[in-house]
PDB file of C-alpha atoms in Angstrom:
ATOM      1  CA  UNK A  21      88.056 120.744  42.347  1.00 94.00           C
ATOM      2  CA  UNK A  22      89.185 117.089  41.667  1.00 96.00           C
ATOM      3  CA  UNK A  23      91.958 117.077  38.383  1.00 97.00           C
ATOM      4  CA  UNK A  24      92.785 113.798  37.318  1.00 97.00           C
ATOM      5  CA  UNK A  25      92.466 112.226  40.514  1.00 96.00           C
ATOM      6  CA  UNK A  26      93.675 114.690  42.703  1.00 97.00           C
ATOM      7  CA  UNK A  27      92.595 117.986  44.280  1.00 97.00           C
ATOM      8  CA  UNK A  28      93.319 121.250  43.181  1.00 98.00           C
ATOM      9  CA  UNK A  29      92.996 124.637  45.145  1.00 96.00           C
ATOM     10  CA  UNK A  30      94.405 127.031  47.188  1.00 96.00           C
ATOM     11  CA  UNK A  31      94.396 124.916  50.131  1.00 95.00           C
ATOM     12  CA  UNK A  32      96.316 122.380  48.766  1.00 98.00           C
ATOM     13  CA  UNK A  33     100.130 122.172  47.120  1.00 98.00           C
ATOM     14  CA  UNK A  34     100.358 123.083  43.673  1.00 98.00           C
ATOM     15  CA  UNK A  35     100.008 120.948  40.732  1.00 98.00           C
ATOM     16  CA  UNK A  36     102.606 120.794  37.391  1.00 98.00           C
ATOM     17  CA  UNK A  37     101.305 120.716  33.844  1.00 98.00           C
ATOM     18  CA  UNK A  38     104.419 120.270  32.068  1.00 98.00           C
ATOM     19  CA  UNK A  39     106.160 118.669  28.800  1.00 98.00           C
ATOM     20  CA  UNK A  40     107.527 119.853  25.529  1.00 97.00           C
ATOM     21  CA  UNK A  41     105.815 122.678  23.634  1.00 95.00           C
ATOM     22  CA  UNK A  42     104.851 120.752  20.081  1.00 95.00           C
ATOM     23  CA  UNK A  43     105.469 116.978  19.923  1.00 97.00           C
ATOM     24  CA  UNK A  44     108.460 115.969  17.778  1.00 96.00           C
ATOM     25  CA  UNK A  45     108.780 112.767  18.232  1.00 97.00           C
ATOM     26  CA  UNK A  46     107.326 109.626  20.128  1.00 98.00           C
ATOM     27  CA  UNK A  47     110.778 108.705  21.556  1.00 98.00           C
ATOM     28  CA  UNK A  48     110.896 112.495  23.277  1.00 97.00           C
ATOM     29  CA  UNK A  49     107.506 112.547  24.338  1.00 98.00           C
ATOM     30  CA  UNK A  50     108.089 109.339  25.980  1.00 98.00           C
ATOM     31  CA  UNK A  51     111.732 110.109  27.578  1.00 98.00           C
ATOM     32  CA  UNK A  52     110.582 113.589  28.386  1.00 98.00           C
ATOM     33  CA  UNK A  53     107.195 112.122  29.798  1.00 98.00           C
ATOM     34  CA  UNK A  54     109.002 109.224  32.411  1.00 98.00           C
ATOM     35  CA  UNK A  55     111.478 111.931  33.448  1.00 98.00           C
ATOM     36  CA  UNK A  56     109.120 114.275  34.350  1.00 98.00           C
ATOM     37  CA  UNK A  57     106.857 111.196  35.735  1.00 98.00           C
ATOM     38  CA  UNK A  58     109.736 110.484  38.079  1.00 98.00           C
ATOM     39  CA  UNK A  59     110.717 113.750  39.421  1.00 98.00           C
ATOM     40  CA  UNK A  60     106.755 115.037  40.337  1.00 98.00           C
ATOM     41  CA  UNK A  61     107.214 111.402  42.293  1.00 98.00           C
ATOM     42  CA  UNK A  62     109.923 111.887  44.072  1.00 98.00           C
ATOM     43  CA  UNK A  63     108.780 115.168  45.036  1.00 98.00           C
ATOM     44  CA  UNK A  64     105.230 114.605  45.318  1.00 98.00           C
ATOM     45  CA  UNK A  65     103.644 116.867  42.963  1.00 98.00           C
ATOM     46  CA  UNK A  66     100.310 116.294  40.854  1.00 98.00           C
ATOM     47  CA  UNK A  67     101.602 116.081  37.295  1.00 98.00           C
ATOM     48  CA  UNK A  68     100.032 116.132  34.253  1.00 98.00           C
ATOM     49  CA  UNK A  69     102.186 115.996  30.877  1.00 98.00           C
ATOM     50  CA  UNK A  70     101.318 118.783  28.669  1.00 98.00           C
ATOM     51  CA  UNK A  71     102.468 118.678  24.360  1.00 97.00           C
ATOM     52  CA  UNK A  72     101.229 119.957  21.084  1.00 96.00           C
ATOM     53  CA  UNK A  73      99.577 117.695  18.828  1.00 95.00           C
ATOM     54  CA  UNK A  74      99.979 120.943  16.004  1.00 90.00           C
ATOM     55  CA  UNK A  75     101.078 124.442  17.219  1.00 76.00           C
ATOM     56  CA  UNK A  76      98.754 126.352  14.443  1.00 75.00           C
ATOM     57  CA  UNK A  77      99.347 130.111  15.976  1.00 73.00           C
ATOM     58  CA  UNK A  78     103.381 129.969  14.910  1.00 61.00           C
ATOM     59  CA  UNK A  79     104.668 133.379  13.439  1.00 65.00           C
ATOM     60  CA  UNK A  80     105.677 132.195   9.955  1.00 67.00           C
ATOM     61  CA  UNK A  81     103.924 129.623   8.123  1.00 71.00           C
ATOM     62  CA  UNK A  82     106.389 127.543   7.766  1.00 66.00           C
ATOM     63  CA  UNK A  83     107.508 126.840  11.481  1.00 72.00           C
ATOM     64  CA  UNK A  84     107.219 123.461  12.609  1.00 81.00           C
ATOM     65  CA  UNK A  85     103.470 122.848  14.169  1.00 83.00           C
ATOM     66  CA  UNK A  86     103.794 119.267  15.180  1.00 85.00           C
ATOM     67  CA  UNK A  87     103.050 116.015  13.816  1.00 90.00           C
ATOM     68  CA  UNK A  88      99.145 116.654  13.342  1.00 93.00           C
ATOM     69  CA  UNK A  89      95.880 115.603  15.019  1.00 94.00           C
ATOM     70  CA  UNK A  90      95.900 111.740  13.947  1.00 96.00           C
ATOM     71  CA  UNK A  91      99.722 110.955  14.932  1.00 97.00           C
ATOM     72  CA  UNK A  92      99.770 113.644  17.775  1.00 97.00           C
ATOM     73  CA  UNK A  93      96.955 112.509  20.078  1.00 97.00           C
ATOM     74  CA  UNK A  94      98.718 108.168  19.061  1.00 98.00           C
ATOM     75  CA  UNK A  95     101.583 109.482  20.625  1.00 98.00           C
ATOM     76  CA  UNK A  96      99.438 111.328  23.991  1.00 98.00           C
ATOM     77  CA  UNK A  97      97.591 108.224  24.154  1.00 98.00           C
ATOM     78  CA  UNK A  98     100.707 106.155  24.458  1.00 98.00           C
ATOM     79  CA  UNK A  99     102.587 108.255  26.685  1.00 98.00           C
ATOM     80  CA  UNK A 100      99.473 107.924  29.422  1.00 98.00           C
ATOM     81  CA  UNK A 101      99.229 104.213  28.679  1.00 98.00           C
ATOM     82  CA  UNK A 102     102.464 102.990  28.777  1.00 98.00           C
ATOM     83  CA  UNK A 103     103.499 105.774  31.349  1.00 98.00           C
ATOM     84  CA  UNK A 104     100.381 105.496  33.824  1.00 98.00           C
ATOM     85  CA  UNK A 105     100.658 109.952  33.336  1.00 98.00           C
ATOM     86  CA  UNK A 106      97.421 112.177  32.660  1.00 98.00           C
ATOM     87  CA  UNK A 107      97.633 114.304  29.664  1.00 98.00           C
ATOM     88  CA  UNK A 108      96.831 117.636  28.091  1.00 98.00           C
ATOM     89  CA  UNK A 109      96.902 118.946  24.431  1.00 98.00           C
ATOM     90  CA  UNK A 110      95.720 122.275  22.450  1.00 96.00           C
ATOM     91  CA  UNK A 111      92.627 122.124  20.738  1.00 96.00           C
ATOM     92  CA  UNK A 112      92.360 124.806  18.212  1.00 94.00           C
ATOM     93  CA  UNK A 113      89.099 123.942  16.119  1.00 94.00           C
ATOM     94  CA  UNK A 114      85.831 122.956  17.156  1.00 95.00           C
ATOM     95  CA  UNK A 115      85.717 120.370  15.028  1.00 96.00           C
ATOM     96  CA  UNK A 116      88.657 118.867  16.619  1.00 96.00           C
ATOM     97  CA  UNK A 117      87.142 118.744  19.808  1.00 98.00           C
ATOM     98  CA  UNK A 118      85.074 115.158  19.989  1.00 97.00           C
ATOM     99  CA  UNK A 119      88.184 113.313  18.791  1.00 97.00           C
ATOM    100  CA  UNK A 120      90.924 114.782  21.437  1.00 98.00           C
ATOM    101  CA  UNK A 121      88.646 114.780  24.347  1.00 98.00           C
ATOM    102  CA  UNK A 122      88.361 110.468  23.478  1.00 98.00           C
ATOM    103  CA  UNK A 123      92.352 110.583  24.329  1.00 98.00           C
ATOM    104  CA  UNK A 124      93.008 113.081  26.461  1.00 98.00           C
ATOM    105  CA  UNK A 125      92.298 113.698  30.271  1.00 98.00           C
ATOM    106  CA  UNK A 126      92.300 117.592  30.531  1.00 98.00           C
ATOM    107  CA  UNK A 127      91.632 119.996  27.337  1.00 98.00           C
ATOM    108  CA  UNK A 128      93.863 123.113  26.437  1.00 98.00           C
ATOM    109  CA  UNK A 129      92.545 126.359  24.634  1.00 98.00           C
ATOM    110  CA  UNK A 130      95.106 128.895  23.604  1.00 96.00           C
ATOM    111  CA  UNK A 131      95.243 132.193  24.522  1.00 96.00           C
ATOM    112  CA  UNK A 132      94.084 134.164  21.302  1.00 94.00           C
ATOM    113  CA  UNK A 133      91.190 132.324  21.127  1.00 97.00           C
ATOM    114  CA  UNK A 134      89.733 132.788  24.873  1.00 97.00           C
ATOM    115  CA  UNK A 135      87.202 135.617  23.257  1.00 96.00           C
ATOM    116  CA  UNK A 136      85.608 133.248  21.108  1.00 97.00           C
ATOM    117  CA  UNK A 137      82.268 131.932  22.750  1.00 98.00           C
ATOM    118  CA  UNK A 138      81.098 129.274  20.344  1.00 98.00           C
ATOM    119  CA  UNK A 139      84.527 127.683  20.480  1.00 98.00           C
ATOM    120  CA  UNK A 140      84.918 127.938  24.348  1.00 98.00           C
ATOM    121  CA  UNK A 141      81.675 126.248  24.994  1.00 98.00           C
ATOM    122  CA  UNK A 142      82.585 123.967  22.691  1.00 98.00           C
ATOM    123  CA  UNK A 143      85.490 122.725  23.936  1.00 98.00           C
ATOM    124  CA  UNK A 144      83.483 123.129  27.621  1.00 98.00           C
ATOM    125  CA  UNK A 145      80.845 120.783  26.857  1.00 98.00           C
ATOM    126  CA  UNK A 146      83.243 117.782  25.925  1.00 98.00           C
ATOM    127  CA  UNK A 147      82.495 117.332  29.677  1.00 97.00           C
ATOM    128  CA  UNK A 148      86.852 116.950  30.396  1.00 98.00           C
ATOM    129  CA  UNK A 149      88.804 119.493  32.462  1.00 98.00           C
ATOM    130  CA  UNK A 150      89.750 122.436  30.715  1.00 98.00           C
ATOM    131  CA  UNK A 151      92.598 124.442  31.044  1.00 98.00           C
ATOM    132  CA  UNK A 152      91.335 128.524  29.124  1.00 98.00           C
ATOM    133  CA  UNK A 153      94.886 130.259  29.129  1.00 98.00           C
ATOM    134  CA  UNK A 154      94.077 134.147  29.106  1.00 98.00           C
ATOM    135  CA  UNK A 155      94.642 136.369  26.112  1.00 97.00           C
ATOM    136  CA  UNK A 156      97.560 138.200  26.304  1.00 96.00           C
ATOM    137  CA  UNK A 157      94.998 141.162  24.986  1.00 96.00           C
ATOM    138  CA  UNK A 158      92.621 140.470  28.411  1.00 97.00           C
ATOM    139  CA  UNK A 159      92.762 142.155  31.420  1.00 97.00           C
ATOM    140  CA  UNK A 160      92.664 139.769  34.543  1.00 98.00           C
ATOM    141  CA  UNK A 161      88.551 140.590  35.780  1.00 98.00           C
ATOM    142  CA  UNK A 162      87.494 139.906  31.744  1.00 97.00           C
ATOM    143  CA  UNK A 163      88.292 136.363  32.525  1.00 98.00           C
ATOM    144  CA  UNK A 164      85.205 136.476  34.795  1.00 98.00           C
ATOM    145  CA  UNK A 165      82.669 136.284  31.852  1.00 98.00           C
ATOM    146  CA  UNK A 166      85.375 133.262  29.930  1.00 98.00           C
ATOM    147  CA  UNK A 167      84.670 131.700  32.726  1.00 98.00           C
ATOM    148  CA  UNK A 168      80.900 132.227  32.934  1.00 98.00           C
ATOM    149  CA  UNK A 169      80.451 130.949  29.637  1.00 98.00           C
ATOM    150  CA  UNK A 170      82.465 127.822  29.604  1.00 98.00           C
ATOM    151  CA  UNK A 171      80.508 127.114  33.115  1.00 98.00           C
ATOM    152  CA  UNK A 172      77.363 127.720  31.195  1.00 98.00           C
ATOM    153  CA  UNK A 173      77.673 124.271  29.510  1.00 98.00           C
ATOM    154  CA  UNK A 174      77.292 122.601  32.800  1.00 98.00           C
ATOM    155  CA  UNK A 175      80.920 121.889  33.078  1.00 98.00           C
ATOM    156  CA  UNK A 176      82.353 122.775  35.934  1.00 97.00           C
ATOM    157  CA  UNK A 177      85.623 121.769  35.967  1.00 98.00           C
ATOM    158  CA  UNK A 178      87.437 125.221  34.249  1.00 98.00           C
ATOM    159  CA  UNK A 179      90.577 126.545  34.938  1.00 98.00           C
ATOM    160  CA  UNK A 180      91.718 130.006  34.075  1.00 98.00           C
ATOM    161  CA  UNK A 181      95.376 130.487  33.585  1.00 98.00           C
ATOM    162  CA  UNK A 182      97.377 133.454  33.426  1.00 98.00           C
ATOM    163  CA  UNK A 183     100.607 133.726  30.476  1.00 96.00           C
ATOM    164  CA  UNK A 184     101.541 137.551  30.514  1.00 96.00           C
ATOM    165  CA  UNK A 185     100.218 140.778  28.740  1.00 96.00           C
ATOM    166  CA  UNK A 186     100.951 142.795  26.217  1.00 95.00           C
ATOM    167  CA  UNK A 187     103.502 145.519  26.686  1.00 94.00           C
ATOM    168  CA  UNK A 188     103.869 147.037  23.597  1.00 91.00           C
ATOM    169  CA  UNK A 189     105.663 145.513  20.445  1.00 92.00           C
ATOM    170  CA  UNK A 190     107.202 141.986  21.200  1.00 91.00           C
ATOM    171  CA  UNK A 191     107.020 141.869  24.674  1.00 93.00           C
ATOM    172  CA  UNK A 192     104.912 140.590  27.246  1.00 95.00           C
ATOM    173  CA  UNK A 193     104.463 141.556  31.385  1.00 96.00           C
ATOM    174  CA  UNK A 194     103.015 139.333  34.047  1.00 97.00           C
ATOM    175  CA  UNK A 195     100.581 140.905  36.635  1.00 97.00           C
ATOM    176  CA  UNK A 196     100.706 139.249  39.437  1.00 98.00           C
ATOM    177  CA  UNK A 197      97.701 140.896  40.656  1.00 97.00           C
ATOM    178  CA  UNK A 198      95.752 139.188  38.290  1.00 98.00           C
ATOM    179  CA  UNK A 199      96.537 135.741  39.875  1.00 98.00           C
ATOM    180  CA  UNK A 200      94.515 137.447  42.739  1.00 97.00           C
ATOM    181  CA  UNK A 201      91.582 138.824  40.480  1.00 97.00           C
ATOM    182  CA  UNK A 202      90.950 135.807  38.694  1.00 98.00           C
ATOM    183  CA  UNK A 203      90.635 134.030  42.000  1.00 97.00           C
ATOM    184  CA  UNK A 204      87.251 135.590  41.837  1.00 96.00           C
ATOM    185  CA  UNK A 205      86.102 133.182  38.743  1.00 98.00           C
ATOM    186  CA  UNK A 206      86.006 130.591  41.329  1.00 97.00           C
ATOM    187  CA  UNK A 207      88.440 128.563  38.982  1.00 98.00           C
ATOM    188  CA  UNK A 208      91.402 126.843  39.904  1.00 98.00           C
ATOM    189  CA  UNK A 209      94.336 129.356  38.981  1.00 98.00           C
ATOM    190  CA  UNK A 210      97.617 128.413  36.983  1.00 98.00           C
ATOM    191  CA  UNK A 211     100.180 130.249  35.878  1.00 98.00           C
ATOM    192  CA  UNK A 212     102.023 129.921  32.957  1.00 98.00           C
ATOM    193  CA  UNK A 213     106.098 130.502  33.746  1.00 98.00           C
ATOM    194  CA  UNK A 214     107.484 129.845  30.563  1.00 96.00           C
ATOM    195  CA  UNK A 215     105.087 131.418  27.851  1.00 95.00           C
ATOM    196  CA  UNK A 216     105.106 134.349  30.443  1.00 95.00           C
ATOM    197  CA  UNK A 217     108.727 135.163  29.466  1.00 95.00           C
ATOM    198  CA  UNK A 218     108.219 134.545  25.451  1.00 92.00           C
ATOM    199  CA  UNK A 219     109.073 137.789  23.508  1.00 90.00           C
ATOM    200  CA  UNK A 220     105.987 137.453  20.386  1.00 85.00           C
ATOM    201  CA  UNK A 221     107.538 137.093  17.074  1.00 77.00           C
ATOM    202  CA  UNK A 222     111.180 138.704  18.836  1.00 65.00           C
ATOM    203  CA  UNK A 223     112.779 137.106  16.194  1.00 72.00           C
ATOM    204  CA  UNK A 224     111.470 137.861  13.234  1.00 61.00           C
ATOM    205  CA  UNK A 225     109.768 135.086  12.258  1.00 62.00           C
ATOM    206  CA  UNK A 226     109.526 133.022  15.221  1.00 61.00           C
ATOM    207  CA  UNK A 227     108.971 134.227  19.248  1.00 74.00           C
ATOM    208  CA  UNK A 228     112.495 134.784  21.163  1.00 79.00           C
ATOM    209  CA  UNK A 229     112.054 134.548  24.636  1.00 85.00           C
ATOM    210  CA  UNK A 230     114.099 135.078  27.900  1.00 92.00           C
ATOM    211  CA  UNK A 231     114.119 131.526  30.077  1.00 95.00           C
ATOM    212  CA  UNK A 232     116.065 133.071  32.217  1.00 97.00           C
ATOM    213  CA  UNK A 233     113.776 134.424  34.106  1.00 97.00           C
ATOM    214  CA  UNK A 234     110.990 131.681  33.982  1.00 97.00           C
ATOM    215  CA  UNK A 235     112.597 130.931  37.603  1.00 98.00           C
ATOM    216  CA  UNK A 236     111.680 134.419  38.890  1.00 98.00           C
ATOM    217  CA  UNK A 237     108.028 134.564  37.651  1.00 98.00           C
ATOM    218  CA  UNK A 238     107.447 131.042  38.802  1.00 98.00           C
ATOM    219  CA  UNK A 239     108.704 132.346  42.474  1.00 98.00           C
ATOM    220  CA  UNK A 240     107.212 135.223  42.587  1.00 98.00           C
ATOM    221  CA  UNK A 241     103.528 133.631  41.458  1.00 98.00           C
ATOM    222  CA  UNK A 242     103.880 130.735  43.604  1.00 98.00           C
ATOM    223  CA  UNK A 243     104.414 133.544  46.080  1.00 98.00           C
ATOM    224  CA  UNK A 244     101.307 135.203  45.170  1.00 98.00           C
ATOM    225  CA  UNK A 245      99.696 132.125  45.635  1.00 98.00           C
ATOM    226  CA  UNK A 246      98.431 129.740  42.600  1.00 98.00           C
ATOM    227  CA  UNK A 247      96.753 126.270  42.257  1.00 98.00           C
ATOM    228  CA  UNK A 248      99.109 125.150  39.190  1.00 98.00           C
ATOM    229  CA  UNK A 249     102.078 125.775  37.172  1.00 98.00           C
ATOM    230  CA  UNK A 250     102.501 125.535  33.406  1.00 98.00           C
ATOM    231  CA  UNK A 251     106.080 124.889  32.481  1.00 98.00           C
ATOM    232  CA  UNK A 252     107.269 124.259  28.962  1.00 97.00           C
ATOM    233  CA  UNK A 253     110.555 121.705  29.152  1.00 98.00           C
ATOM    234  CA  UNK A 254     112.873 120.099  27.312  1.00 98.00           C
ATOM    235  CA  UNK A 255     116.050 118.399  27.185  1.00 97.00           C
ATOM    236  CA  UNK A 256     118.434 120.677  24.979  1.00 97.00           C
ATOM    237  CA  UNK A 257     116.234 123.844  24.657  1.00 95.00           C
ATOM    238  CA  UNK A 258     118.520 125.282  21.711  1.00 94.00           C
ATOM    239  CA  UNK A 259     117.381 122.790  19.753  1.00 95.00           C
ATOM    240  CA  UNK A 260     113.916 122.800  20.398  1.00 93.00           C
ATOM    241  CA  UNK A 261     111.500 122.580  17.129  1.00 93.00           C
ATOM    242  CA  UNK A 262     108.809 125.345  19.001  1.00 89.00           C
ATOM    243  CA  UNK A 263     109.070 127.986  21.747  1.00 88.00           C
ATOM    244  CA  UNK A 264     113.310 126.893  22.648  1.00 92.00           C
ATOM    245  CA  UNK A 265     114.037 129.988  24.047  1.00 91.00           C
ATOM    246  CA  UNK A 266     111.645 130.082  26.803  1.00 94.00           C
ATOM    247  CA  UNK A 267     111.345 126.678  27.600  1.00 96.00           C
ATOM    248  CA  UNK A 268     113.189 125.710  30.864  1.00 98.00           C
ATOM    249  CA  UNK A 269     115.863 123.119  30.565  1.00 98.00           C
ATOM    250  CA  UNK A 270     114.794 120.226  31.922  1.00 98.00           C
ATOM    251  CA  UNK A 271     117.256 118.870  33.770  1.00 98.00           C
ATOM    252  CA  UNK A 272     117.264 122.014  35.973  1.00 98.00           C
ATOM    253  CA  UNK A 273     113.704 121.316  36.828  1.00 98.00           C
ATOM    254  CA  UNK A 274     113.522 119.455  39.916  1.00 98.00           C
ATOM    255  CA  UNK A 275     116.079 122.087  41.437  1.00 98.00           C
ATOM    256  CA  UNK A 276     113.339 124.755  40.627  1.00 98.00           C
ATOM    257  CA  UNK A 277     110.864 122.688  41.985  1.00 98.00           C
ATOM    258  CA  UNK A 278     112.075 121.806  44.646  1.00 98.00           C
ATOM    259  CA  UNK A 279     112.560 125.815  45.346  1.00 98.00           C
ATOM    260  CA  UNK A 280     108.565 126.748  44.691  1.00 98.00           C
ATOM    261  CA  UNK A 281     107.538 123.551  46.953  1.00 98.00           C
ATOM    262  CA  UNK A 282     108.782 125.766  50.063  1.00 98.00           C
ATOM    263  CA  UNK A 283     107.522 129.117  48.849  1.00 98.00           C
ATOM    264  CA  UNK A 284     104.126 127.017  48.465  1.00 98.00           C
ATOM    265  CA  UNK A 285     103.949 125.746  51.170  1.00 98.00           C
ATOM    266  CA  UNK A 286     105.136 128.813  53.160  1.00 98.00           C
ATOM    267  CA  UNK A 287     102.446 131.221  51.546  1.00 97.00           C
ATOM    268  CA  UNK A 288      99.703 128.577  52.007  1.00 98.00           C
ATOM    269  CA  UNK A 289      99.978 127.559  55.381  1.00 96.00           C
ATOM    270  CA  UNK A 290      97.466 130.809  56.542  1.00 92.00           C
ATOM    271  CA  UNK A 291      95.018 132.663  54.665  1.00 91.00           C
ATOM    272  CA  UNK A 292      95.548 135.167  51.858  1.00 92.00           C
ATOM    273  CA  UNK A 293      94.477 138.293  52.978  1.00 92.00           C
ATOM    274  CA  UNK A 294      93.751 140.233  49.441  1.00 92.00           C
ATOM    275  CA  UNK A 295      90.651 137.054  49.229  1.00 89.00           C
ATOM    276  CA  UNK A 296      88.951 139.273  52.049  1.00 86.00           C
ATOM    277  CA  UNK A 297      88.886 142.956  50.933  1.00 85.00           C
ATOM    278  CA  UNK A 298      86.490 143.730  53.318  1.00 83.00           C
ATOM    279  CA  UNK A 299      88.618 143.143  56.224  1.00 84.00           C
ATOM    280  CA  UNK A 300      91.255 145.510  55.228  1.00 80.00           C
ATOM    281  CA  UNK A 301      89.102 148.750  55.295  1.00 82.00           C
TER     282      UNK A 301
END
């Protein structure tokens, strides 16, 4: 599958959708953006810069969500122009889809909403790539028929991407079978290190979250082998206006990296065996 210019797959070195969770400011989005920019260069890793135009699944209503639609998607659409960087946002509403697709090169839908047929084809037909996270309700093979439907607009650019389960109250656990299952949508797969380690509403009325080990899912999916990553970053976590606590500092990020480049390439340079099941009888 061709992303933004470059190809995406199994056989080739992963790809980085990172950035802040929600936008907070043009002056972050743009500092976060070039450093980001400049590390996937010197490292030589497909990048695409990821932020929330409005986060509208927060635990308490009055959480920060972002700046909105009209000021979000400015601030996208001057971070790839002036910056020379792809970009990807949330949508959350149909109706929201015709306007974000205009500014932005791949399309986003969250996680609780990967059920929801009319809005997945909607955001599917806008003709862009689209990244379908997986609900943390879903088991791995359900993502087969999210898939089938977004596919059914004639788009067939869909990736499936995996962000953890639920494991009882607060909690979430990351399968990394399911990297392997939903291979079999015949969709790029990402994974999702940072929302992976969120604790849902672990703080009452906002998610807590354990960044700490963000580095030890990443390795151990890069391991299992994955097209992408999704990495929430930002400068000073703590003070982070959404999802702080399991966003991954970012100026520990090209260390990480660099780390995941050599399981990569390690794991991809012969074939996986669990994509031949009939071999191992």
């Amino acid at each position: 599958m061709n992303l933004c210019g470059f190809e995406v797959g199994l056989d080739r070195p992963f790809f980085l959708i990172a950035g802040p969770c929600a936008i907070e400011s043009e002056k972050l989005a743009l500092q976060t953006a070039e450093t980001l920019r400049d590390i996937c260069h010197r490292l030589n890793i497909p990048f695409i810069y990821k932020s929330s135009y409005d986060k509208a699944n927060r635990s308490s209503g009055t959480s920060f969500r972002g700046p909105g639609m009209d000021e979000g998607l400015r601030i996208l659409e001057k971070v790839r122009r002036e910056l020379g960087v792809p970009v990807i946002t949330d949508v959350h509403e149909k109706e929201h889809v015709k306007a974000v697709a205009e500014v932005v090169d791949v399309l986003q839908t969250p996680a609780f909403l990967c059920r929801q047929t009319d809005f997945i084809q909607a955001v599917a037909a806008a003709g862009k790539p689209v990244n379908i996270k997986k609900g943390q309700f879903l088991a791995p093979w359900d993502m087969l028929h999210v898939a089938a439907k977004a596919k059914a607009t004639g788009n067939a650019q869909i990736m499936v991407c995996e962000r953890g389960a639920s494991f009882g109250y607060n909690n979430l656990v990351s399968d990394m079978r399911s990297l392997a299952v939903m291979r079999q949508t015949n969709c790029p797969v990402v994974f999702d290190a940072t929302h992976s380690v969120q604790l849902p509403g672990g703080q009452g009325d906002r998610s807590g979250g354990q960044r700490e080990f963000v580095p030890v899912l990443a390795r151990s999916a890069v391991a299992a082998g994955v097209s992408g990553l999704f990495m929430e970053t930002h400068p000073r976590p703590a003070e982070a206006l959404s999802d702080g606590p399991n966003a991954w500092p970012l100026g520990r990020l090209e260390s990480l990296l660099r780390t995941l480049q050599h399981i990569d390439q390690l794991v991809k340079a012969q074939d996986f065996p669990e994509n031949h099941p009939e071999d191992l009888i």
